[in-house]
Coordinates of C-alpha atoms in Angstrom, one line a residue:
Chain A
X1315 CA 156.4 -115.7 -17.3
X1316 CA 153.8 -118.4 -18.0
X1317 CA 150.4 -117.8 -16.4
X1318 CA 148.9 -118.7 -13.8
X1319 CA 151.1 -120.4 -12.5
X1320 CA 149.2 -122.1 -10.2
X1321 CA 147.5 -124.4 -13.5
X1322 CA 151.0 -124.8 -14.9
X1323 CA 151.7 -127.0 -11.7
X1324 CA 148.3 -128.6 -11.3
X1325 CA 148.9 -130.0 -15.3
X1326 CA 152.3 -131.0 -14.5
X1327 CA 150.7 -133.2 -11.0
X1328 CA 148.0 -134.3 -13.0
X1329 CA 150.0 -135.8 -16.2
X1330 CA 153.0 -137.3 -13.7
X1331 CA 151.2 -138.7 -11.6
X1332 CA 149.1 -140.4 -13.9
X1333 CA 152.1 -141.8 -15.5
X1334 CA 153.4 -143.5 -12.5
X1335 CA 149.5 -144.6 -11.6
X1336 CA 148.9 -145.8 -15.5
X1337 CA 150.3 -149.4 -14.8
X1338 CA 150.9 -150.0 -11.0
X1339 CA 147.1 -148.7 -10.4
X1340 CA 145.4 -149.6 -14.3
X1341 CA 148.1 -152.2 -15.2
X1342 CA 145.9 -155.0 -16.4
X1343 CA 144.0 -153.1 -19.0
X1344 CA 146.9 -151.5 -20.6
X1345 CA 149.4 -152.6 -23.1
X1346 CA 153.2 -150.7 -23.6
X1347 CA 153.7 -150.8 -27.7
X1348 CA 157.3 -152.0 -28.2
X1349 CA 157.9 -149.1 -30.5
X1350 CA 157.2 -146.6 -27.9
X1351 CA 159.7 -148.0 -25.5
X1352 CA 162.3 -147.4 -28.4
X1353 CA 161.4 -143.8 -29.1
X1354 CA 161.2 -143.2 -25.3
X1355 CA 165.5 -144.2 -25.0
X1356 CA 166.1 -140.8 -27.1
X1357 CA 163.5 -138.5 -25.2
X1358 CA 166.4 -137.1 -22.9
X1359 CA 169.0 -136.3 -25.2
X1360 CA 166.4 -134.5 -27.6
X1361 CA 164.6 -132.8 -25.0
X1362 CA 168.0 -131.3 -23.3
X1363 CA 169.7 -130.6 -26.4
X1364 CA 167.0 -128.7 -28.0
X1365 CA 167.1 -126.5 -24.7
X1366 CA 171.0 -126.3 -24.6
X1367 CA 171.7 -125.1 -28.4
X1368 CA 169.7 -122.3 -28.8
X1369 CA 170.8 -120.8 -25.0
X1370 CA 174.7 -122.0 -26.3
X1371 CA 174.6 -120.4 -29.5
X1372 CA 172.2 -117.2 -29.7
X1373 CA 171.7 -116.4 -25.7
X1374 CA 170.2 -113.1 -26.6
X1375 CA 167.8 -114.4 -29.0
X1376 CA 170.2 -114.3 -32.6
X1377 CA 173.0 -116.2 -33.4
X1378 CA 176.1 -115.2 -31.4
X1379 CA 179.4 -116.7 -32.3
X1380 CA 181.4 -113.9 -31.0
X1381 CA 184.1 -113.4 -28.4
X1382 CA 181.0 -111.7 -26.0
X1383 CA 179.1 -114.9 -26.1
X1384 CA 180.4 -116.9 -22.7
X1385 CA 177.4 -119.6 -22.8
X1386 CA 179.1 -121.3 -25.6
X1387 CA 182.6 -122.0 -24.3
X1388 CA 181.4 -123.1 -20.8
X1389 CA 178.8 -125.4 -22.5
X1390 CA 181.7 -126.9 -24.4
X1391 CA 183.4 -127.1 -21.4
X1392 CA 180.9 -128.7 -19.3
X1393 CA 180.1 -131.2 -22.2
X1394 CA 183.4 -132.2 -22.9
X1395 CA 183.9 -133.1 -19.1
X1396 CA 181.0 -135.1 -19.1
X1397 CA 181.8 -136.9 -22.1
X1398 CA 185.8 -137.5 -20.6
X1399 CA 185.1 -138.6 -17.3
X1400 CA 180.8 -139.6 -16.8
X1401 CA 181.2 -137.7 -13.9
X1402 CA 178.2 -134.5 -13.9
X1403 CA 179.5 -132.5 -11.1
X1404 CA 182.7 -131.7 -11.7
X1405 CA 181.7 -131.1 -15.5
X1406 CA 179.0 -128.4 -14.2
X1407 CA 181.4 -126.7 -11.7
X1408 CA 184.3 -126.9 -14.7
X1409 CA 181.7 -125.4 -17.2
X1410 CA 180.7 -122.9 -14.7
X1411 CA 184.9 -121.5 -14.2
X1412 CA 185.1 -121.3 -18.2
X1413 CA 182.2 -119.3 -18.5
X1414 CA 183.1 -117.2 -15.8
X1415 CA 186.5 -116.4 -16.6
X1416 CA 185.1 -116.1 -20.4
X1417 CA 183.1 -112.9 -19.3
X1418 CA 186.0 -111.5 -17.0
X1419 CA 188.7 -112.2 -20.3
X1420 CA 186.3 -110.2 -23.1
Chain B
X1036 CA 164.2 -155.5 15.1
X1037 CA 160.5 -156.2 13.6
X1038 CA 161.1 -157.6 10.1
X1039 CA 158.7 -154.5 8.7
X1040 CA 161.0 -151.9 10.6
X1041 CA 164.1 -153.6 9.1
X1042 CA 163.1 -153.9 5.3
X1043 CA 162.2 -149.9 5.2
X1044 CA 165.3 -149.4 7.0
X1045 CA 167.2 -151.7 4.1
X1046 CA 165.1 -149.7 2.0
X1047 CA 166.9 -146.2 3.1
X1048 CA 170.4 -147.7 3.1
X1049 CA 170.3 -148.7 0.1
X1050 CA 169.0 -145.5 -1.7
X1051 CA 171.8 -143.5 -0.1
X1052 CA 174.5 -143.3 -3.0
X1053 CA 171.1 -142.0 -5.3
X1054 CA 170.3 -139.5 -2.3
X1055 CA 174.0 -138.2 -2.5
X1056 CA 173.5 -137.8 -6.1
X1057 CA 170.0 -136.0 -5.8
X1058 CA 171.5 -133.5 -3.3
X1059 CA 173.3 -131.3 -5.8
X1060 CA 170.8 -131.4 -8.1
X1061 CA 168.1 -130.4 -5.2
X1062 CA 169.9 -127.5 -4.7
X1063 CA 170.7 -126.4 -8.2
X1064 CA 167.2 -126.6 -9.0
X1065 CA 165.9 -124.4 -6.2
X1066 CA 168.6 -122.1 -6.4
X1067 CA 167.7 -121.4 -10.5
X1068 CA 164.0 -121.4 -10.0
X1069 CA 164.0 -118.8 -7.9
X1070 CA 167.2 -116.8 -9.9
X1071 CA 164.5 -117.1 -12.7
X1072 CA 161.8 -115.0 -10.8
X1073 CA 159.3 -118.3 -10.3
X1074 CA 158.0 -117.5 -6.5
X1075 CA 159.1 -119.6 -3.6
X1076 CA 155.8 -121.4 -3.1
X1077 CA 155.7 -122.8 -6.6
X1078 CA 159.1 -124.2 -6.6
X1079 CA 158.1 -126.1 -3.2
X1080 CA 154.8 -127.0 -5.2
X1081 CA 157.0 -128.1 -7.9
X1082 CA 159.3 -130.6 -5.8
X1083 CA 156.3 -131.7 -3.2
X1084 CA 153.7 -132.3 -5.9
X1085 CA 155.2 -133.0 -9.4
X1086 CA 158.4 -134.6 -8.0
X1087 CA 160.5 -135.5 -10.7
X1088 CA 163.5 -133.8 -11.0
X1089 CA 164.5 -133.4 -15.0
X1090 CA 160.8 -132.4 -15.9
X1091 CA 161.1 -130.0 -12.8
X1092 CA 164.2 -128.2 -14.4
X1093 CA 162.2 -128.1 -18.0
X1094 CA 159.5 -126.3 -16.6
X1095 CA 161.5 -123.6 -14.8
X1096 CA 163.0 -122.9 -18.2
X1097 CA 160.0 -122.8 -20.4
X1098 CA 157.7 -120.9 -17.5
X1099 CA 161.0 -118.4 -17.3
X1100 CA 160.4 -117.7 -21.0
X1101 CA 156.5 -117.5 -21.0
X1102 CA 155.8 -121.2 -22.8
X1103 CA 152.0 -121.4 -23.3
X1104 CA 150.5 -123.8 -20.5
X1105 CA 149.8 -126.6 -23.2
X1106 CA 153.4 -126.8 -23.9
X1107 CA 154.3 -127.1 -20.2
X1108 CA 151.8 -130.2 -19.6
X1109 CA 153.2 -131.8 -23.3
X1110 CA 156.9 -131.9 -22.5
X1111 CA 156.5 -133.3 -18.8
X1112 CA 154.1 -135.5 -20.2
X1113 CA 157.1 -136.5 -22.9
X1114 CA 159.8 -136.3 -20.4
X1115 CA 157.8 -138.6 -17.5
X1116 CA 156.2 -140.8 -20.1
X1117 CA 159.6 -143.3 -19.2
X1118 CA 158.0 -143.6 -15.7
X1119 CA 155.5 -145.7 -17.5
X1120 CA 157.6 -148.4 -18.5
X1121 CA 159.1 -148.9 -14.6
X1122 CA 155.1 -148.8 -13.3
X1123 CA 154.6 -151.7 -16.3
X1124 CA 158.0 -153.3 -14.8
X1125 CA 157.0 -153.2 -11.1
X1126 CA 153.2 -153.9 -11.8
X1127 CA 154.1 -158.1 -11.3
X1128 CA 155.1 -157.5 -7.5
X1129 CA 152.2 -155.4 -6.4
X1130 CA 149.7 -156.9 -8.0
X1131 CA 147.7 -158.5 -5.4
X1132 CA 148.6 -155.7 -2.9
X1133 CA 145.0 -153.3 -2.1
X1134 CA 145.3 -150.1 -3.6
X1135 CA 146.0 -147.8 -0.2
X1136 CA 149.9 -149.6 -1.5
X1137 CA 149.5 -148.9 -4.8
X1138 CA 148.8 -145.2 -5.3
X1139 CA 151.2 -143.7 -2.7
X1140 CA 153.9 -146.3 -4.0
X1141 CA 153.1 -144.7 -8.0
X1142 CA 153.1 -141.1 -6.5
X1143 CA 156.8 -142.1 -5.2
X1144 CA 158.2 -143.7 -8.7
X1145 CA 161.7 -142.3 -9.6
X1146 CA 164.4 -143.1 -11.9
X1147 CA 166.5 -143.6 -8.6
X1148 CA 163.8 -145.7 -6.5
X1149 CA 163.3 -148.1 -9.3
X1150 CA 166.5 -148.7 -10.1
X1151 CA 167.4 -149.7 -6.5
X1152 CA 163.5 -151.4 -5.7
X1153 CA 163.9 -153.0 -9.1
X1154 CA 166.9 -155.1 -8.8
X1155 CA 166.2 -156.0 -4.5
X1156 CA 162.5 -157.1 -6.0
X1157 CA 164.2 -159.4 -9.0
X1158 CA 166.7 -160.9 -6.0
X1159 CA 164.6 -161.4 -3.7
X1160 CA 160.6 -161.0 -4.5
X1161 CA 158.2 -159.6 -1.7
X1162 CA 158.3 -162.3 0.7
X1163 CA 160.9 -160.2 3.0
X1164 CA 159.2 -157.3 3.0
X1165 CA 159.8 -156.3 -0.6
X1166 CA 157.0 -153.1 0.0
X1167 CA 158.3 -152.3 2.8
X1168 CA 161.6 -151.7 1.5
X1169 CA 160.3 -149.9 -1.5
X1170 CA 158.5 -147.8 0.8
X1171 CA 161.4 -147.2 2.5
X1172 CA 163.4 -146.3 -0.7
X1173 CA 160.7 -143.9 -1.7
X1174 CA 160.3 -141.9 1.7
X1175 CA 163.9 -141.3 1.9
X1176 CA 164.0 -139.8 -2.4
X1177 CA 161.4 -138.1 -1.7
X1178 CA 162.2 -136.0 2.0
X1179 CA 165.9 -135.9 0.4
X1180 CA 164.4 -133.9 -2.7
X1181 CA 162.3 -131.5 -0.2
X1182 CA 165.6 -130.5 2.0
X1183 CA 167.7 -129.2 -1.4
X1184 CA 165.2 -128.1 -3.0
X1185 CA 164.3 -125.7 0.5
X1186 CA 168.5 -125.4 0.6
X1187 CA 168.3 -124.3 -2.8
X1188 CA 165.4 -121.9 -2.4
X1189 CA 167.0 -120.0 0.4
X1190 CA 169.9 -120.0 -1.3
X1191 CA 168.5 -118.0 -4.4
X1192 CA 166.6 -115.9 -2.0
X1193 CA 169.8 -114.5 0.3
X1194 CA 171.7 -114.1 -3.2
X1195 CA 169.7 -111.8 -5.2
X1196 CA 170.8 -111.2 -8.4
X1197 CA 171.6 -114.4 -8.8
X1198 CA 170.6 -114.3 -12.7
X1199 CA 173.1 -111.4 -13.4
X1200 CA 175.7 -113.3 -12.2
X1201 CA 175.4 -115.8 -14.9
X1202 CA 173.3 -118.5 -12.7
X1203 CA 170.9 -118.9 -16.1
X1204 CA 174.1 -120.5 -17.2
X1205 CA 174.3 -123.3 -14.7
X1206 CA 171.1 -124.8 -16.4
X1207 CA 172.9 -124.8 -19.7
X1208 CA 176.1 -126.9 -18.2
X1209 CA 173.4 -128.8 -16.0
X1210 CA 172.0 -130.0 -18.9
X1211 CA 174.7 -130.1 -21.2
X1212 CA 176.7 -132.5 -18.4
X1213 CA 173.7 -135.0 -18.1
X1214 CA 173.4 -135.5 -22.5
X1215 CA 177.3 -135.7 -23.8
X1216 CA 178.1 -139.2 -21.8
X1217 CA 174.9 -140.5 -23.7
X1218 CA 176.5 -139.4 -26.9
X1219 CA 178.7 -142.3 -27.3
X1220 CA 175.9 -144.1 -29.0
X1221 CA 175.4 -143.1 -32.4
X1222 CA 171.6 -143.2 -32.5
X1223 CA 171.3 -140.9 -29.4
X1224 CA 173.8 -138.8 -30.7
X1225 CA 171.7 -138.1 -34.6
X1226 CA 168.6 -137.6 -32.0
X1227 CA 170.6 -134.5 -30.2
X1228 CA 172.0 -133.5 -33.3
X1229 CA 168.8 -133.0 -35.3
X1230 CA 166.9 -132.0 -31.9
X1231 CA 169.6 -129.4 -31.8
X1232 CA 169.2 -128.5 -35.0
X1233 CA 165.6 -127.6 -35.1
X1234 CA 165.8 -125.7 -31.9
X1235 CA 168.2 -123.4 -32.9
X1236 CA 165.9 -122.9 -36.2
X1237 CA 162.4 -122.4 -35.0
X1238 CA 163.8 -120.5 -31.5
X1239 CA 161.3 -117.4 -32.6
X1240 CA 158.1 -119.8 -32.7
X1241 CA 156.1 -118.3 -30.3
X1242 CA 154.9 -120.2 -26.9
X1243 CA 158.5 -122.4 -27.2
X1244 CA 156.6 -124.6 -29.8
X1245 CA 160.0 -124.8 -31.4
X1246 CA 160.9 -127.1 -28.3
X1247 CA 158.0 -129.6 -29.2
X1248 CA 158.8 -129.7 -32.6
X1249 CA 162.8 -130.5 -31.9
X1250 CA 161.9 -133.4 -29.3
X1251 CA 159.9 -135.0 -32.1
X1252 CA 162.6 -134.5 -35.0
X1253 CA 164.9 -135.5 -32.2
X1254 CA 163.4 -138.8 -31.6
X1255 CA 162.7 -139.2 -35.0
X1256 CA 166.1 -139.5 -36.0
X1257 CA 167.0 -141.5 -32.9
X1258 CA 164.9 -144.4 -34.3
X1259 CA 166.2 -143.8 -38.2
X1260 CA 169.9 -144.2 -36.9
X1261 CA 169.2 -147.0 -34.9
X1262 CA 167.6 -149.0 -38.0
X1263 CA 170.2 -147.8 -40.1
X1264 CA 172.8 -149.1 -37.5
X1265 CA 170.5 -152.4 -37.4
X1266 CA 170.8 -153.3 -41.5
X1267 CA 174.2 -152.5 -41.7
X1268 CA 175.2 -155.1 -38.5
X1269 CA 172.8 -157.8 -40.5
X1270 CA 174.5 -157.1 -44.0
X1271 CA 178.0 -157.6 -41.8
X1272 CA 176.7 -160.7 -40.2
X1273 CA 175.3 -161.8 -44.6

């Protein structure tokens, strides 16, 4: 685990907060580039995706399409949900039953 | 009822559907922090201090698999960095306010506060109260976030072994459930793609570098499709 945690947090306050401050508290001597507010649309998506594929597709640290790998059918399972019906909940708790009766099946 | 007391209370009401929403999430998050061995105080820290949900959930994941601090203060500076655009947005209606309304208000900003503040300010301005109102809005996100994310906490405490029983997972379909609606458009979908890509490629960089790098490939590509998609509408419309 990372260490200390205590400075993990204190980064994370200091560089959110100053986000939230940088225009409401600074606005009139900044400027938001137009660019920048395009790249930001596509931070989510690249952020969780590159933390879902590699815990989908090689949980134990190589690549695992095999029957014993659960992660991947649930996180089908929850994605397709999501992409059906918009709706995150039932998706998660769907994803959740396919992985768990993956593992009790093989 | 004073007109002060009545905007904060509008203020709460309308936030409700976003704290029904939060709840779930709350206690997801507390629950998994603590199934991935991070101690009780710091998830608290986590919710009361940083409060902001996704970047909350990314750090539980890279502390769990020992990301170097650096990494930790990049990515929730990536992931927060759209909080910057709704200060920029809201910046008009608080201009002229002193600054004891100005830096609790920032500490407060959420996707779900400036969505609702947002579109009450554009109707109606700040002559009925407008602060009060996002005041109001931001006390009741932010005590909503602090019960989960307790419920959560206690939760992952009286189930030990949480992990084991495949909890790790519920981050995966978490995050998994909150990207494929998005994938409809084709730019965000070469972003995830080519994010995804990398990931799975430089997983063995030490620290979780590998994550840094995919982000940036990821919105990298984001911004090709979307000019690709841009020249071919204009050829269409030649």
């Amino acid at each position: 685990m990372t260490q200390p945690l205590w400075l993990a947090i204190l980064g994370m306050v200091v560089v959110t907060y100053g986000i939230r401050l940088s225009f409401l508290v600074f606005g009139h001597r900044l400027a938001f580039p137009p660019a920048l507010q395009r790249a930001l649309r596509y931070v989510p998506a690249a952020v969780l995706t590159a933390l879902i594929v590699p815990m989908a597709l090689a949980p134990q640290g190589d690549i695992d399409l095999s029957l014993a790998n659960a992660y991947l059918p649930g996180t089908l399972v929850a994605g397709a949900v999501a992409f059906y019906s918009r709706q995150t909940l039932p998706a998660i708790v769907l994803g959740f039953i396919a992985y768990g009766v993956w593992r009790w099946l093989f | 009822m004073n007109p002060t007391r009545s905007a904060l209370l509008a203020g709460v009401r309308d936030t409700v559907p976003m704290l029904v929403g939060a709840a779930p999430f709350g206690v997801i998050f507390g629950t998994l922090a603590i199934a991935s061995g991070i101690p009780a105080w710091a998830v608290l820290a986590l919710s009361a201090l940083v409060f902001a949900g996704s970047s909350q959930f990314v750090a539980v994941s890279l502390i769990g698999g020992g990301a170097a601090l650096p990494v930790i203060w990049l990515t929730t500076f990536v992931v927060n960095l759209r909080h910057a655009l709704y200060s920029a947005s809201l910046l008009p209606y608080v201009r002229d306010l002193p600054a004891r309304w100005r830096w609790p208000l920032a500490f407060w900003l959420t996707d779900e506060t400036y969505a609702v503040v947002e579109h009450h300010l554009r109707a109606h301005g700040t002559a009925q109260g407008g602060v009060w109102y996002w005041l109001g809005s931001s006390l009741a996100m932010y005590l909503n976030w602090q019960l989960w994310t307790v419920a959560g906490v206690l939760l992952g405490q009286s189930v030990p072994g949480l992990a084991s029983l495949g909890l790790d997972f519920a981050m995966v379909a978490t995050f998994a459930a909150i990207v494929a609606p998005q994938l409809r458009q084709y730019p965000v979908l070469a972003a995830a793609l080519a994010a995804g890509a990398v990931a799975l490629l430089a997983r063995h960089l030490p620290y979780k570098l590998g994550l840094m790098l995919a982000a940036l490939a990821g919105v990298g590509a984001g911004m090709l499709a979307e000019r690709l998609a841009a020249g071919r509408t204009q050829e269409e419309q030649a």
